[in-house]
């Protein structure tokens, strides 16, 4: 029987459903044969009464709707009929369960987790093989985990890179089956093996791995295809099931470590005792919040809905959730989620309520703010012209503040006048602010926070709702203000939520503007290079058929680093040595001039580099055009080093963290995978209590704290280290040559320096660090990143603020 049948087809000889009007909705294979239905489902479903014999006892059910009998007594004797409100369910008598062993598809259907499915594949007798190995793809390390049957679950036999030259890896990459004899196999094989068959395992969405069968004789791949499809479907299903289970466990762990305010109320949802927790959060005294006085700090627009939600919730005995806005002690309304859990009261006299209050303002704001920002994010990802990106950024800033006009300017690194990037509305008076407040000496002293500028000639900032000022929004990238927006806000005021929105936008807009500035500089550089070429200010040399330089203009002499009056050396002289983008010497026969002479066709825009006498590596865009009689070639070239450097900067951004300037997760994972030397080391650092600082003082203080932690890590890490921010409050350090002893000493120093107080303006922050350490001296051939992560969570579970060296005998999950 095919392995892709649904449950009714596996359990019963015949099964179908029909509407109460008699229209067939579903019929399995046995029912289709019984009714003579075609296999294709592309036709109109037939009416059941048109298919049944005239003497069939089911007909009265379909014509009158009266349930005369739930069991057919006519030609369909034994057929069970179940009446549903809007349909009929008909099923044949159950088949007898097979007395023999389960087939491979049946055994796979009974397995739930990935290890269980793998054990079924490795041990099932249907393969008729002397031995079976299963190679499963691990996307984290880009490896194949080769498994063989164990006592209760699979054993790991070996780990292979997907790029290695091994038949199992070849089958995974190519998707092709292959048979070979034992002498061709790189590993030991069971006695009696005559043929080894490697088979790819693929789901419709992705490759899953490969299967190895040690066979006593040849087997046909097509005959095995059904079993392979069943295995692939079961593996894919189990992988999704396990990932859902892991996600649930991660969610529970995250929930347990969340910093949330806790509360207790009686059965009437009233506070009867003092709650210092609530008082510190809202500023209310006990006399103010006792009973239901706490409702006073809820937003007036939310109170009627929350009163109704509370009334409904306390009438039952199930947990319920409350969402609304609550006034914090500083007077700002914040979005919160309160979870209410039933708690039995003393002496069994009913139940009270307890729970937690979680500030979700940032999540709510981010959800509201990200939608309108998609336009400039899309422009940035597409990498198109810079001007539309600048305009979209300014439009978003004016929309958030309600400004009637705006000016976005770029601030050059080396001083000089700001460069206008985009304008919106009337901007004449904003240029006066620009001239008065953004002179070169003042730019370096700009605060990264949004602030008001006073009118030119006025020593005091604008005051009152009727005043007219300019709001300055600096955009800082890698600790340097790269651009600023001047916004004309008629009221002269921006509410607190809009200011928070602006600060959120600053962090998101700065890298987008910086990327657009690089593209703009690249476009301007390339446009300038094209105009130079069109005006023949580029380097031009004439070379004859023997490779001798006959003439060179002044630009060529400058670009080729020739001394005044120096004779032109021949083309094959080492002074002209060219390198490709990897720094490798280009063979003489592949020089553009030589290629053009040999083929008689022009060679255009070949990018190669040459090292000058002072050691500088300069990039040249080279064109070579042969003369009509092929007696020589004209070579023109221009210096495009700036364009290449800008392209390299754009590429480098993909591996850099925008907030701290450290490397990012992608760079760290790549380094951890590449560092396989005998003394490689990796540290994973999680900042404890960071969220409490971030929630209490705002994400701008949290950002400053992360930058300070990054600076401390730079000071402590030994030379040659790669330091990365992996996301949120997690950092990593990797080193290609660090002993276990030195790695542990570094971990101790990191715990010590991060645990020292941090002064951020008026805020005194106290955090600690949980550090996991992994080295190849202790763990050869393993994933250092994953090992350090496991060690770090040992510290977290032990109470945080410490370090742990990974021990494979203790810390690998069972």
Short mmCIF file of C-alpha atoms in Angstrom, two decimals, residues 372-596:
data_model
loop_
_atom_site.label_atom_id
_atom_site.label_comp_id
_atom_site.label_asym_id
_atom_site.label_seq_id
_atom_site.Cartn_x
_atom_site.Cartn_y
_atom_site.Cartn_z
CA UNK A 372 6.22 52.77 8.12
CA UNK A 373 10.01 52.36 8.02
CA UNK A 374 9.95 49.52 5.47
CA UNK A 375 10.39 51.93 2.55
CA UNK A 376 13.87 53.13 3.42
CA UNK A 377 14.90 49.69 4.69
CA UNK A 378 13.95 48.25 1.29
CA UNK A 379 15.89 50.98 -0.49
CA UNK A 380 18.95 50.24 1.63
CA UNK A 381 18.80 46.47 1.03
CA UNK A 382 18.32 46.94 -2.71
CA UNK A 383 21.51 49.02 -2.82
CA UNK A 384 20.15 51.39 -5.48
CA UNK A 385 20.87 55.11 -5.90
CA UNK A 386 21.59 56.99 -2.69
CA UNK A 387 19.28 59.97 -3.29
CA UNK A 388 15.97 58.08 -2.81
CA UNK A 389 17.34 56.63 0.44
CA UNK A 390 18.26 60.09 1.77
CA UNK A 391 14.80 61.41 0.83
CA UNK A 392 13.04 58.45 2.50
CA UNK A 393 15.04 58.94 5.72
CA UNK A 394 14.13 62.65 5.88
CA UNK A 395 10.47 61.88 5.11
CA UNK A 396 10.33 59.46 8.04
CA UNK A 397 11.89 61.97 10.45
CA UNK A 398 9.48 64.74 9.41
CA UNK A 399 6.52 62.35 9.67
CA UNK A 400 7.38 61.28 13.22
CA UNK A 401 7.90 64.87 14.49
CA UNK A 402 5.17 66.56 12.43
CA UNK A 403 7.78 68.94 10.99
CA UNK A 404 6.72 71.23 8.13
CA UNK A 405 10.21 71.33 6.67
CA UNK A 406 13.42 69.41 6.96
CA UNK A 407 17.04 69.35 5.89
CA UNK A 408 19.34 66.29 5.90
CA UNK A 409 23.06 67.07 5.67
CA UNK A 410 26.16 64.93 5.59
CA UNK A 411 29.03 65.89 7.89
CA UNK A 412 32.47 65.18 6.36
CA UNK A 413 35.06 63.35 8.43
CA UNK A 414 37.88 65.78 7.67
CA UNK A 415 35.96 69.00 8.30
CA UNK A 416 34.64 71.30 5.62
CA UNK A 417 31.13 72.47 4.87
CA UNK A 418 28.19 70.10 5.46
CA UNK A 419 26.79 68.61 2.26
CA UNK A 420 23.03 68.73 1.64
CA UNK A 421 21.67 65.21 1.09
CA UNK A 422 17.88 65.84 1.01
CA UNK A 423 15.36 68.63 1.61
CA UNK A 424 11.64 68.73 2.43
CA UNK A 425 9.32 71.75 2.49
CA UNK A 426 10.60 75.28 3.07
CA UNK A 427 14.23 75.14 4.17
CA UNK A 428 15.58 78.69 3.72
CA UNK A 429 15.60 79.54 7.43
CA UNK A 430 17.01 76.05 8.26
CA UNK A 431 20.13 76.89 6.26
CA UNK A 432 20.66 79.81 8.65
CA UNK A 433 20.56 77.36 11.57
CA UNK A 434 22.98 75.18 9.64
CA UNK A 435 25.46 78.00 9.14
CA UNK A 436 25.18 79.12 12.77
CA UNK A 437 25.39 75.76 14.54
CA UNK A 438 27.15 73.22 12.31
CA UNK A 439 30.49 74.85 11.63
CA UNK A 440 33.36 72.36 11.54
CA UNK A 441 34.60 72.90 15.16
CA UNK A 442 31.07 72.40 16.53
CA UNK A 443 30.33 69.19 14.64
CA UNK A 444 32.75 67.10 16.70
CA UNK A 445 31.07 68.30 19.92
CA UNK A 446 27.53 67.36 18.85
CA UNK A 447 25.53 65.36 21.37
CA UNK A 448 24.17 62.09 19.97
CA UNK A 449 20.71 62.94 21.41
CA UNK A 450 18.06 65.01 19.61
CA UNK A 451 18.13 68.63 20.80
CA UNK A 452 16.74 72.10 20.12
CA UNK A 453 18.77 74.79 18.35
CA UNK A 454 18.14 78.43 19.24
CA UNK A 455 17.57 80.93 16.40
CA UNK A 456 20.73 82.47 14.88
CA UNK A 457 21.86 85.44 17.00
CA UNK A 458 19.77 84.31 20.02
CA UNK A 459 21.75 82.92 22.93
CA UNK A 460 18.76 81.08 24.43
CA UNK A 461 16.89 78.05 23.09
CA UNK A 462 13.27 78.41 21.93
CA UNK A 463 10.76 78.35 24.77
CA UNK A 464 7.02 77.88 24.97
CA UNK A 465 4.58 76.18 22.67
CA UNK A 466 4.36 79.22 20.42
CA UNK A 467 8.08 79.47 19.76
CA UNK A 468 9.65 78.40 16.51
CA UNK A 469 12.89 76.45 16.68
CA UNK A 470 14.83 73.82 14.83
CA UNK A 471 15.11 70.27 16.16
CA UNK A 472 18.52 68.76 15.50
CA UNK A 473 18.62 64.96 15.10
CA UNK A 474 22.25 63.71 14.81
CA UNK A 475 22.92 60.34 13.18
CA UNK A 476 25.94 58.64 14.75
CA UNK A 477 27.76 55.69 13.21
CA UNK A 478 30.75 54.04 14.90
CA UNK A 479 30.98 56.83 17.50
CA UNK A 480 31.07 59.59 14.87
CA UNK A 481 28.24 61.89 13.79
CA UNK A 482 28.03 61.26 10.03
CA UNK A 483 24.86 63.23 9.26
CA UNK A 484 22.21 65.39 10.91
CA UNK A 485 18.62 66.36 10.24
CA UNK A 486 17.30 69.85 11.00
CA UNK A 487 13.53 69.79 11.41
CA UNK A 488 11.16 72.76 11.49
CA UNK A 489 8.59 71.93 14.18
CA UNK A 490 6.03 74.78 14.38
CA UNK A 491 5.05 74.21 18.00
CA UNK A 492 8.64 74.01 19.09
CA UNK A 493 7.81 70.90 21.13
CA UNK A 494 7.84 67.15 20.55
CA UNK A 495 6.06 64.81 22.97
CA UNK A 496 7.95 62.17 24.97
CA UNK A 497 6.80 59.25 22.81
CA UNK A 498 7.93 61.00 19.62
CA UNK A 499 11.32 61.64 21.22
CA UNK A 500 11.61 57.93 22.06
CA UNK A 501 10.62 57.17 18.47
CA UNK A 502 13.35 59.54 17.27
CA UNK A 503 15.97 57.79 19.42
CA UNK A 504 14.83 54.42 18.07
CA UNK A 505 15.06 55.79 14.54
CA UNK A 506 18.56 57.20 15.15
CA UNK A 507 19.96 53.73 15.81
CA UNK A 508 18.17 52.28 12.77
CA UNK A 509 18.75 55.16 10.35
CA UNK A 510 22.46 55.78 11.00
CA UNK A 511 23.78 52.59 9.29
CA UNK A 512 21.30 53.09 6.41
CA UNK A 513 22.50 56.66 5.85
CA UNK A 514 26.13 55.58 6.15
CA UNK A 515 25.61 52.84 3.56
CA UNK A 516 23.90 55.35 1.23
CA UNK A 517 26.77 57.81 1.74
CA UNK A 518 29.25 55.15 0.71
CA UNK A 519 27.18 54.37 -2.38
CA UNK A 520 26.89 58.08 -3.15
CA UNK A 521 30.65 58.57 -2.79
CA UNK A 522 31.23 55.50 -4.96
CA UNK A 523 28.85 56.81 -7.65
CA UNK A 524 30.51 60.23 -7.58
CA UNK A 525 33.95 58.64 -7.72
CA UNK A 526 33.02 56.47 -10.70
CA UNK A 527 31.36 59.41 -12.47
CA UNK A 528 34.51 61.43 -11.96
CA UNK A 529 36.62 58.58 -13.30
CA UNK A 530 34.43 58.37 -16.42
CA UNK A 531 34.75 62.10 -17.07
CA UNK A 532 38.53 61.87 -16.72
CA UNK A 533 38.61 59.05 -19.26
CA UNK A 534 36.41 60.98 -21.70
CA UNK A 535 38.75 64.00 -21.41
CA UNK A 536 41.85 61.80 -22.00
CA UNK A 537 43.28 62.74 -18.62
CA UNK A 538 43.70 59.03 -17.90
CA UNK A 539 47.01 57.26 -18.31
CA UNK A 540 47.69 56.28 -21.94
CA UNK A 541 50.65 54.25 -23.23
CA UNK A 542 51.54 52.89 -26.68
CA UNK A 543 53.08 49.41 -26.81
CA UNK A 544 54.47 47.77 -29.95
CA UNK A 545 54.06 44.13 -30.95
CA UNK A 546 57.35 43.21 -29.18
CA UNK A 547 56.08 44.55 -25.84
CA UNK A 548 58.17 47.75 -25.87
CA UNK A 549 56.59 50.94 -24.46
CA UNK A 550 56.82 53.53 -27.19
CA UNK A 551 55.12 56.48 -25.52
CA UNK A 552 53.30 57.42 -22.29
CA UNK A 553 51.46 60.61 -21.37
CA UNK A 554 52.03 62.56 -18.16
CA UNK A 555 49.11 60.92 -16.37
CA UNK A 556 50.50 57.48 -17.23
CA UNK A 557 53.93 58.39 -15.86
CA UNK A 558 52.33 59.52 -12.59
CA UNK A 559 50.13 56.41 -12.30
CA UNK A 560 52.98 54.06 -13.19
CA UNK A 561 55.29 55.71 -10.64
CA UNK A 562 57.92 56.62 -13.28
CA UNK A 563 60.64 59.15 -12.41
CA UNK A 564 60.98 62.25 -14.60
CA UNK A 565 63.21 61.48 -17.60
CA UNK A 566 63.21 57.75 -16.86
CA UNK A 567 63.19 55.52 -19.94
CA UNK A 568 60.13 53.30 -20.35
CA UNK A 569 60.96 49.69 -19.42
CA UNK A 570 59.46 46.90 -21.61
CA UNK A 571 56.14 45.35 -20.71
CA UNK A 572 57.73 42.15 -19.34
CA UNK A 573 59.92 44.09 -16.88
CA UNK A 574 59.15 43.17 -13.23
CA UNK A 575 58.43 46.84 -12.50
CA UNK A 576 55.02 46.34 -14.17
CA UNK A 577 54.13 43.27 -12.08
CA UNK A 578 50.33 43.12 -11.76
CA UNK A 579 48.24 41.30 -9.14
CA UNK A 580 44.64 40.12 -9.12
CA UNK A 581 42.07 40.83 -6.40
CA UNK A 582 43.56 38.06 -4.20
CA UNK A 583 47.03 39.58 -4.40
CA UNK A 584 48.34 36.80 -6.66
CA UNK A 585 50.73 37.65 -9.53
CA UNK A 586 49.04 37.77 -12.93
CA UNK A 587 50.91 35.68 -15.55
CA UNK A 588 52.46 37.80 -18.30
CA UNK A 589 50.39 36.09 -21.02
CA UNK A 590 47.21 37.24 -19.23
CA UNK A 591 48.13 40.95 -19.20
CA UNK A 592 45.36 42.94 -20.96
CA UNK A 593 47.85 44.34 -23.53
CA UNK A 594 49.22 40.86 -24.34
CA UNK A 595 45.69 39.42 -24.62
CA UNK A 596 44.62 42.23 -26.98
#
